[in-house]
mmCIF file of C-alpha atoms and ligand atoms in Angstrom:
data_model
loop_
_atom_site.group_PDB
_atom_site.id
_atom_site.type_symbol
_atom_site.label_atom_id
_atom_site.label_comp_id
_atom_site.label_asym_id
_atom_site.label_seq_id
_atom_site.Cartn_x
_atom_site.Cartn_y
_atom_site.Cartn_z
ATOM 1 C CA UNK P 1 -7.016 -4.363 -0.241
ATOM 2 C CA UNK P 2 -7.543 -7.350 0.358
ATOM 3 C CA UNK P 3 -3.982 -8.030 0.868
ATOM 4 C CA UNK P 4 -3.792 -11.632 3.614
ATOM 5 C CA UNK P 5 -6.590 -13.480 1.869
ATOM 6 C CA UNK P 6 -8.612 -13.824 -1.265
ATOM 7 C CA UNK P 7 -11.403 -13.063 0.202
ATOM 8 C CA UNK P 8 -13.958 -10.022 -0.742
ATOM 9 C CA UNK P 9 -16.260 -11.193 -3.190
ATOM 10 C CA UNK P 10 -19.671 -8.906 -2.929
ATOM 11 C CA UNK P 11 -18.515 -6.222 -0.562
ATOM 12 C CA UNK P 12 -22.193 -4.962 -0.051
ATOM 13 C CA UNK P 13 -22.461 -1.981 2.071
ATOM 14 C CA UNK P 14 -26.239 -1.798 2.745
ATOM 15 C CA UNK P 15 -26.011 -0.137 6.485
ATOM 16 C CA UNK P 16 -27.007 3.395 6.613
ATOM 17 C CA UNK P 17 -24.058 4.894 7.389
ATOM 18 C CA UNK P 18 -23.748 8.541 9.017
ATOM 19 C CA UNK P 19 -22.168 11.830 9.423
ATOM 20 C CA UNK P 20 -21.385 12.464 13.070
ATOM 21 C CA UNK P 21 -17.853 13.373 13.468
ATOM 22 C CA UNK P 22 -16.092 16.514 12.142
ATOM 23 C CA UNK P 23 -14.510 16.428 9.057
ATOM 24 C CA UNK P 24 -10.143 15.900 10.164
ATOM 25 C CA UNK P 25 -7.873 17.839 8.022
ATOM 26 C CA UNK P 26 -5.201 16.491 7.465
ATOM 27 C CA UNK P 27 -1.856 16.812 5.586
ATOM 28 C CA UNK P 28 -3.854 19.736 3.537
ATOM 29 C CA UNK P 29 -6.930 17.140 2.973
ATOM 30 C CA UNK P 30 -9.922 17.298 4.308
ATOM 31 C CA UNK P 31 -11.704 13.702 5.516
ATOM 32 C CA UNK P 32 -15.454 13.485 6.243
ATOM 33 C CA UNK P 33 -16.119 10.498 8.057
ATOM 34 C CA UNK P 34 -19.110 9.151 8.591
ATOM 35 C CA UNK P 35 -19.523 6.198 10.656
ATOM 36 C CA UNK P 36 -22.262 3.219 10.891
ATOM 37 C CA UNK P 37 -24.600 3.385 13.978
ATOM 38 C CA UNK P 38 -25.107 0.185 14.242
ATOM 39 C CA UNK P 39 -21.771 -0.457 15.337
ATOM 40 C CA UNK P 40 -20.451 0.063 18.952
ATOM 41 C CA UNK P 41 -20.358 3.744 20.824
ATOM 42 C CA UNK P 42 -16.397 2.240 21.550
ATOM 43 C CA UNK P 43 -15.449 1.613 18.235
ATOM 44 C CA UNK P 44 -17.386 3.942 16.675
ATOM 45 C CA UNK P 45 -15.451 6.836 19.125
ATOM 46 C CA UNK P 46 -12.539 5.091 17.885
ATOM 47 C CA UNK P 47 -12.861 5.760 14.434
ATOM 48 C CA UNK P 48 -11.626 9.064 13.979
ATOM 49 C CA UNK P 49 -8.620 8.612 16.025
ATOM 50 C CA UNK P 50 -7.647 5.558 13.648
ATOM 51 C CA UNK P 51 -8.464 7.038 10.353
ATOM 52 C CA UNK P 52 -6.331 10.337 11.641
ATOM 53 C CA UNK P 53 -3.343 8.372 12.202
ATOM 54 C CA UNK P 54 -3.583 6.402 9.491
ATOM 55 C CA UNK P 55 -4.060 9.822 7.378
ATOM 56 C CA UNK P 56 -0.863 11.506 9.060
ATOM 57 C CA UNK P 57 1.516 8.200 8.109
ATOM 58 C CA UNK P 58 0.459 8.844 4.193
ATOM 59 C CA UNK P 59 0.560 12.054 4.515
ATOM 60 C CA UNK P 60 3.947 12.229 6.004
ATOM 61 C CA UNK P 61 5.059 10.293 3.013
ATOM 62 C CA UNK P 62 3.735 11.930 0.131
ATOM 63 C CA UNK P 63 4.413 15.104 1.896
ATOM 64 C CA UNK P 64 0.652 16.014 1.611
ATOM 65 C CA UNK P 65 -2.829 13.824 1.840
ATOM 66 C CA UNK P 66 -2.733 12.316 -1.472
ATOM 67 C CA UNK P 67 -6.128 14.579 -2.750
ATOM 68 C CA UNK P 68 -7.992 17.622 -1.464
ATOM 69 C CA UNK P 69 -10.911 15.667 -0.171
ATOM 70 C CA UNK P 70 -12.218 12.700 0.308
ATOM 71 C CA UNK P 71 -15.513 10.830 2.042
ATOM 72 C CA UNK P 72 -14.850 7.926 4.529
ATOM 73 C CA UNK P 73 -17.924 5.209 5.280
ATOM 74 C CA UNK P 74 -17.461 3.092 8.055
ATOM 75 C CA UNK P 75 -19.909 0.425 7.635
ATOM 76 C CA UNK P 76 -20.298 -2.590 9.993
ATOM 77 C CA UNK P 77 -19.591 -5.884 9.053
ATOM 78 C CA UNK P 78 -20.492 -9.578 10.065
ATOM 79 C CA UNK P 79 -17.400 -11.425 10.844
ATOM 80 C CA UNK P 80 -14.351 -10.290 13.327
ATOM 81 C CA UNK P 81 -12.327 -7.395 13.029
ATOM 82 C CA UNK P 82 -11.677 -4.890 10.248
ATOM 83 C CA UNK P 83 -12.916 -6.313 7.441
ATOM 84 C CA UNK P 84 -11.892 -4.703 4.210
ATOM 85 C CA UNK P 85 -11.319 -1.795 2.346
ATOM 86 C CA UNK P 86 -11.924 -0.217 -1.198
ATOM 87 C CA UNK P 87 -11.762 2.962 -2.812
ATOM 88 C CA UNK P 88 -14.204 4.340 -4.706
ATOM 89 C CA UNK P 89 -13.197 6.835 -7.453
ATOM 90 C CA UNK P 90 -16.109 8.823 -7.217
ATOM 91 C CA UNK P 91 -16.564 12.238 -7.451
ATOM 92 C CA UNK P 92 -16.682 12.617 -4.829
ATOM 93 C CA UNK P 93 -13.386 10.034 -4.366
ATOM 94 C CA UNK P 94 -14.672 7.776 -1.235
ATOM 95 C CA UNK P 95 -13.167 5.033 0.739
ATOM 96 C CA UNK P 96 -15.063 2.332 1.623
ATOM 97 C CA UNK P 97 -13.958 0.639 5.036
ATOM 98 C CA UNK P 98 -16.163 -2.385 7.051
ATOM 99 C CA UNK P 99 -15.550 -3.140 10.187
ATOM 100 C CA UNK P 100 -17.063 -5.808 12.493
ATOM 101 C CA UNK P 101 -19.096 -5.152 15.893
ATOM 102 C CA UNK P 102 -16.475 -6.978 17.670
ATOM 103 C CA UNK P 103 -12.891 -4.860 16.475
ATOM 104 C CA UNK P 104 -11.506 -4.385 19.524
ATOM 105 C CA UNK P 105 -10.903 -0.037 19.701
ATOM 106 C CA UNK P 106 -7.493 -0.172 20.965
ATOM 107 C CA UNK P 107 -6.511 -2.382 17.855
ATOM 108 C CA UNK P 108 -7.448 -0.136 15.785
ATOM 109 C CA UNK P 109 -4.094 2.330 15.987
ATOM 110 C CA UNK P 110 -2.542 -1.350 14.622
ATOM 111 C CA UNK P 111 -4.298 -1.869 11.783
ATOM 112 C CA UNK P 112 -3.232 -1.574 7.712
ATOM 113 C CA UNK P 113 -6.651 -1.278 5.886
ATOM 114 C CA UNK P 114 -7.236 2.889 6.236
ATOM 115 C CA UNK P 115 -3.633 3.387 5.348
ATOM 116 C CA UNK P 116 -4.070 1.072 2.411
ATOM 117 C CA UNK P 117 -7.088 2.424 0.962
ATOM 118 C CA UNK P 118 -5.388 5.848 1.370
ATOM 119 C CA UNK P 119 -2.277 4.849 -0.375
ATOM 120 C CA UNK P 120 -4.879 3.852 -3.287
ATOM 121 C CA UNK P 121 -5.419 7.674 -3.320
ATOM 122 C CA UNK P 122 -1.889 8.557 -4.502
ATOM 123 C CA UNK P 123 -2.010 6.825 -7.127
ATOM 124 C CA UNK P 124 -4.185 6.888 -11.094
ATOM 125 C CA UNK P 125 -6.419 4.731 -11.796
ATOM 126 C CA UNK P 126 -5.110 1.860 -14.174
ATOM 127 C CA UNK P 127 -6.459 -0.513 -16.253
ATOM 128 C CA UNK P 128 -7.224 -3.672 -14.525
ATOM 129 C CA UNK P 129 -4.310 -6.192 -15.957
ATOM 130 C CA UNK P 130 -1.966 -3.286 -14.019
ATOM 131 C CA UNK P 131 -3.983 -3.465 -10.800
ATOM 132 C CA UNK P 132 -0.884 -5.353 -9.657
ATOM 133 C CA UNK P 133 0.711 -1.790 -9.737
ATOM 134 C CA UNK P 134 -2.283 -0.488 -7.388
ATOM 135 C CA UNK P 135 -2.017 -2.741 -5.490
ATOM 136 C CA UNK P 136 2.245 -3.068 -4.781
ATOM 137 C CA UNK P 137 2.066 0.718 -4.105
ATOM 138 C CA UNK P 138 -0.670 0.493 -1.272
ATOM 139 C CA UNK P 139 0.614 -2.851 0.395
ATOM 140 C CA UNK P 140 4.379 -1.845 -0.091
ATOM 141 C CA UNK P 141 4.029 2.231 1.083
ATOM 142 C CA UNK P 142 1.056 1.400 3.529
ATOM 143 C CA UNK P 143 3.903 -0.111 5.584
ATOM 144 C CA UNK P 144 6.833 2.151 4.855
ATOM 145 C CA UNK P 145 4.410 5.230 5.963
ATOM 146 C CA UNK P 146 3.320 3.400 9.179
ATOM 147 C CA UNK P 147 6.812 2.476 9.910
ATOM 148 C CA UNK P 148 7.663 5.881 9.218
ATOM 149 C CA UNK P 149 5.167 6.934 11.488
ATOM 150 C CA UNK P 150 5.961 4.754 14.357
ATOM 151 C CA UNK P 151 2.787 3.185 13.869
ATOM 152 C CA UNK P 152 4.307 -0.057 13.760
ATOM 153 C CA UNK P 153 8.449 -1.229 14.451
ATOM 154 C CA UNK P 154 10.629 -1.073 11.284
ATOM 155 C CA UNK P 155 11.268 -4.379 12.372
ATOM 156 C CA UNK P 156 8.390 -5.451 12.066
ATOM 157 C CA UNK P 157 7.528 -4.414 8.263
ATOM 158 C CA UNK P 158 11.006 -6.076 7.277
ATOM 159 C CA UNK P 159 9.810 -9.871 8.947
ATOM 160 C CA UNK P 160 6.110 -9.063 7.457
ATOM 161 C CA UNK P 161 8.123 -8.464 4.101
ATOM 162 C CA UNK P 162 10.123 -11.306 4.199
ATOM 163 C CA UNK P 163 7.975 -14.227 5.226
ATOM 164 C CA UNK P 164 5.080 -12.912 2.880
ATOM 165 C CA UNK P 165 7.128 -11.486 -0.248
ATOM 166 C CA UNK P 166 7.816 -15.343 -1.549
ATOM 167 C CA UNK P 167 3.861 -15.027 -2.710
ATOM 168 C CA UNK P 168 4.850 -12.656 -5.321
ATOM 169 C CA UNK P 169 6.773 -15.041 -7.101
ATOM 170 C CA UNK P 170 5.910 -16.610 -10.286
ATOM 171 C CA UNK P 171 4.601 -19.987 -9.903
ATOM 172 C CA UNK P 172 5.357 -22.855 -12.929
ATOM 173 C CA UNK P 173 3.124 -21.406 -15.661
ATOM 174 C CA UNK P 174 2.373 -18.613 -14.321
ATOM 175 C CA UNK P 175 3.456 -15.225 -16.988
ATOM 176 C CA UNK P 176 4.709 -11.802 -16.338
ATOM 177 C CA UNK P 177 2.760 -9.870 -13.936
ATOM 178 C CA UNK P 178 0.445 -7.694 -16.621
ATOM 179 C CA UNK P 179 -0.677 -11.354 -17.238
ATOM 180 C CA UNK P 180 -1.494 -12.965 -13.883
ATOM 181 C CA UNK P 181 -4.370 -11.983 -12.004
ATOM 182 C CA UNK P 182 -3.698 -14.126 -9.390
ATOM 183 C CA UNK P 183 -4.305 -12.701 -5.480
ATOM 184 C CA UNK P 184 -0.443 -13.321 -4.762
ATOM 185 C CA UNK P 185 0.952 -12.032 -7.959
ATOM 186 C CA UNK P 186 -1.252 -8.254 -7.926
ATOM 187 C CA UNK P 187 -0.674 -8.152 -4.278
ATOM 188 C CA UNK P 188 2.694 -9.803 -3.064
ATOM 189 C CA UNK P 189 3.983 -9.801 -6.705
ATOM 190 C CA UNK P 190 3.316 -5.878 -6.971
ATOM 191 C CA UNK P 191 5.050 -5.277 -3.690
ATOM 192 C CA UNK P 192 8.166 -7.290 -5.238
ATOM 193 C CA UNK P 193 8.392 -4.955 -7.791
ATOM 194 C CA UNK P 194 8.030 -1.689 -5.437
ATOM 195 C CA UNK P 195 10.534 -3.307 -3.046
ATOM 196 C CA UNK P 196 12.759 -3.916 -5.757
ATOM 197 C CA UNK P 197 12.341 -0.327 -7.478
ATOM 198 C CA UNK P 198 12.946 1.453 -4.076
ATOM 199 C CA UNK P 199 16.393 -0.270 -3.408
ATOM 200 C CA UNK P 200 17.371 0.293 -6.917
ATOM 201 C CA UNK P 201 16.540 3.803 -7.129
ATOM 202 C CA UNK P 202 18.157 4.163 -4.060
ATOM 203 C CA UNK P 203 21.751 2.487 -5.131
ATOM 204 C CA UNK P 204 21.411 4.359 -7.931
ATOM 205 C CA UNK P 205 21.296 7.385 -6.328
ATOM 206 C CA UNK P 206 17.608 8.731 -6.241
ATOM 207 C CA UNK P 207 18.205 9.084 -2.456
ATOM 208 C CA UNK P 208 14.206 9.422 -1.506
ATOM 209 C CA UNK P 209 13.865 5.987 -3.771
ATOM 210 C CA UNK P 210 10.510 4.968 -4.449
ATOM 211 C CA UNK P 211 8.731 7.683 -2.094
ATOM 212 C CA UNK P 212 10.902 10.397 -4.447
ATOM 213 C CA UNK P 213 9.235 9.133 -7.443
ATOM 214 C CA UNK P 214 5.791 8.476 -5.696
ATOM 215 C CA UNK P 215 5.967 12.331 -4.889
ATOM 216 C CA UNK P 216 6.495 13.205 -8.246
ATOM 217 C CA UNK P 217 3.807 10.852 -9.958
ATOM 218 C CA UNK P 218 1.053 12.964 -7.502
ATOM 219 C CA UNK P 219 2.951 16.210 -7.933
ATOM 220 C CA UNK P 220 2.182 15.612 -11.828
ATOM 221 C CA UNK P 221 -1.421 15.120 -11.488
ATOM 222 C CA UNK P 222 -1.453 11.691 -10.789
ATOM 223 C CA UNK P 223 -4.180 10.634 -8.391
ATOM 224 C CA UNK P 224 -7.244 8.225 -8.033
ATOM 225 C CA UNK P 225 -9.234 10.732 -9.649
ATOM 226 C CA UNK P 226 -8.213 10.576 -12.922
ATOM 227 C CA UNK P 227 -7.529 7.587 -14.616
ATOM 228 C CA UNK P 228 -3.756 7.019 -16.594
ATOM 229 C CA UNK P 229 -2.129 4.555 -18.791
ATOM 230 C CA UNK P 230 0.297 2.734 -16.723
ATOM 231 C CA UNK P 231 3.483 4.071 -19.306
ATOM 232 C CA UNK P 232 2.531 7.590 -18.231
ATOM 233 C CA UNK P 233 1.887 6.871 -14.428
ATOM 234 C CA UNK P 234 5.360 5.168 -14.610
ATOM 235 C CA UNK P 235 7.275 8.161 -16.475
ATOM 236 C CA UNK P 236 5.532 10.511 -14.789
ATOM 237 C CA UNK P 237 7.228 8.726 -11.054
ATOM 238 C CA UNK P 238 10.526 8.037 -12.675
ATOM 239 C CA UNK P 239 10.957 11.779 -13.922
ATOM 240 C CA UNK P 240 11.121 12.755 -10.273
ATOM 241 C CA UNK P 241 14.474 10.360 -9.815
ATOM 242 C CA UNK P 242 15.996 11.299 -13.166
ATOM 243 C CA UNK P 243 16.106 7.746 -13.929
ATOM 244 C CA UNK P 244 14.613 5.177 -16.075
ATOM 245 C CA UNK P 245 14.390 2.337 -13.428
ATOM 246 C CA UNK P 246 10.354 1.975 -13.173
ATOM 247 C CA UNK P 247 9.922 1.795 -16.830
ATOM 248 C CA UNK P 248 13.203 -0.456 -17.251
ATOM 249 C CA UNK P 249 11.517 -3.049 -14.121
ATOM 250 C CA UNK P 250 8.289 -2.896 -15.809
ATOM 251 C CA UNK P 251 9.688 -3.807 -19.178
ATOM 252 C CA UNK P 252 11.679 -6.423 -17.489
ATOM 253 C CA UNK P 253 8.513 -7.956 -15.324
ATOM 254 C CA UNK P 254 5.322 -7.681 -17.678
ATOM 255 C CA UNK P 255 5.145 -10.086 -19.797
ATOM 256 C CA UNK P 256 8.083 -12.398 -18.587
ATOM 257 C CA UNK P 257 7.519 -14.558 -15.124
ATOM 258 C CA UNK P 258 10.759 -13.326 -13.293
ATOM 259 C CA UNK P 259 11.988 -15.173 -10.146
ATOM 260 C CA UNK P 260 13.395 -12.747 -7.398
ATOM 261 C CA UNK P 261 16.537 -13.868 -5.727
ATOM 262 C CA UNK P 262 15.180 -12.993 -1.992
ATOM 263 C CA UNK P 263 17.601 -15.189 -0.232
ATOM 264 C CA UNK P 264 20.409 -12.448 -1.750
ATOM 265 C CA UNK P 265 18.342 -9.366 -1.481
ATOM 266 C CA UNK P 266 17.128 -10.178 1.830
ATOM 267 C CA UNK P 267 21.210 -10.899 2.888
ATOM 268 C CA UNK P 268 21.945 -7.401 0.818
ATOM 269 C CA UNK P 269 19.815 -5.758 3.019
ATOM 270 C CA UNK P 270 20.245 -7.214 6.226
ATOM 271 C CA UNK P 271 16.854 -8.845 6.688
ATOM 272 C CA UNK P 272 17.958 -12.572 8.658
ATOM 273 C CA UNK P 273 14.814 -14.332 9.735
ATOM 274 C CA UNK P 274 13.531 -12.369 12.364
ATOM 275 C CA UNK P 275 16.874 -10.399 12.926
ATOM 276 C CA UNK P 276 17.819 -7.295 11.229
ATOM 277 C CA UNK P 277 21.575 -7.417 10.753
ATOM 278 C CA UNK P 278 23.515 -4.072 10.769
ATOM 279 C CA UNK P 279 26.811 -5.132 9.187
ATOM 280 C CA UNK P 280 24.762 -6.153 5.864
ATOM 281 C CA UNK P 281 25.948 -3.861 2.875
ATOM 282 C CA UNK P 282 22.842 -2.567 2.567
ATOM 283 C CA UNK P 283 21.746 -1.845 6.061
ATOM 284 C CA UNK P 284 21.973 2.026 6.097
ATOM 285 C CA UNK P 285 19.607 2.011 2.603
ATOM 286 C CA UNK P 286 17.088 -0.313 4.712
ATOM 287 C CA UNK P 287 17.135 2.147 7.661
ATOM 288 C CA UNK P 288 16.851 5.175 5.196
ATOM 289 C CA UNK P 289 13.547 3.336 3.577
ATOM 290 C CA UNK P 290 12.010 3.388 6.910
ATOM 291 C CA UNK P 291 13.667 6.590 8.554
ATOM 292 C CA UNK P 292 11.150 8.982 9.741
HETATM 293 ZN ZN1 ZN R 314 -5.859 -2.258 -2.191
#
């Protein structure tokens, strides 16, 4: 996180936070929440039923929950609404959510920031000029898995996509994205580059495209609890597709600022304002990202 502002400076989580739900298991994981009492009975009864969702839509696309176990603090918040999210790499691996008094309950099903942070878990720990990497995967396969999930309308992900995706670009003087630390470049620019690896992957014939290799990469170890140089976390994803894209888009993106041509890829795939167009060429490869 944080993926719609810059925000998050300080994330202090002073509450006392506790244990009063059951541990969910989930997708072979098992998550022990435990929940601030200072926030409402209605959102803290809530809570469980969110986080499980959010749980079964990553776990439904890695095929598992990401690692054995992990803890979950809900902490209250001042402002409105879910707040943030981090993950905390532990042991024992946590994540880290804040939500404010006011979040309505029924909202909750709708919201990105558990899946997000759980995405995190799926992935090693890198070294901070590749947080852009990080952060792609969770913004990019946070809304896949929900889609996926019917947690929210493919449609829906494919308008979010397109109107916030033009973030990710370079700006004039701006570098590759292993040298800009901007907000938009880790975050928007990193979901560029999974985007862009999925439908490539995919035309190239890894038919389960970026969620093939992500498989792999956590098949071979790879998780938030150990910490990997980004060459290895990439091989290790591309060895599940049999194909060199990842490390050929990396090489390609890292140190050199590369403009995207979305008005093409966007047409190749069928993605028209707030219309998704069936007769693009690359329609059935946009359904298959999203395809349950
Ligand atoms: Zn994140």
């Amino acid at each position: 996180m944080r993926r719609r502002s810059a925000l998050l400076a300080g994330l202090a989580l002073a509450a006392p936070v506790r244990a009063d739900t059951a541990p969910l298991e989930i997708g072979g994981g098992r998550l022990t929440l435990a929940v601030d009492s200072e926030l409402p009975g209605a959102v803290r009864a809530a809570v469980p039923g969110w986080i499980a969702g959010a749980a079964q839509a990553v776990a439904g696309y890695f095929g598992r929950f990401p690692v054995p176990a992990v803890e979950i603090e809900v902490a209250a918040a001042e402002g409105s609404g879910v707040r943030h999210g981090r993950a905390r790499p532990g042991p024992p691996l946590r994540l880290q959510l804040a939500l404010a008094p006011d979040t309505e309950p029924a909202r909750l099903r709708d919201d990105w920031v558990a899946a997000h942070e759980m995405v995190h878990l799926a992935v090693p720990r890198l070294a901070i000029a590749h947080n852009w990497l990080h952060e792609g995967i969770a913004t990019y396969v946070e809304g896949v898995a929900r889609a996926r999930a019917g947690l929210i309308a493919p449609r829906r992900l494919w308008i979010e996509l397109a109107q916030q995706l033009p973030q990710g670009q370079p700006r004039p003087g701006e570098g590759g994205l292993d040298d800009t630390v901007t907000w938009a470049r880790t975050y928007w620019g990193g979901t560029l580059f999974c985007l862009l690896a999925d439908v490539r992957l995919r035309e190239r014939g890894a038919a389960g495209g970026l969620q093939q290799a992500l498989q792999g990469l956590l098949a071979a170890g790879g998780s938030y609890a150990v910490a990997w140089d980004i060459r290895r976390v990439l091989e290790a994803a591309e060895a599940a597709t049999g194909q060199a894209t990842l490390s050929e888009l990396y090489a390609q993106m890292k140190n050199t600022p590369r403009p995207v041509d979305l008005d093409t890829l966007w047409a190749r795939l069928g993605v028209d304002g707030t219309r998704l167009r069936e007769d693009a060429p690359l329609a059935a490869l946009r359904r298959a990202i999203t395809a349950g």
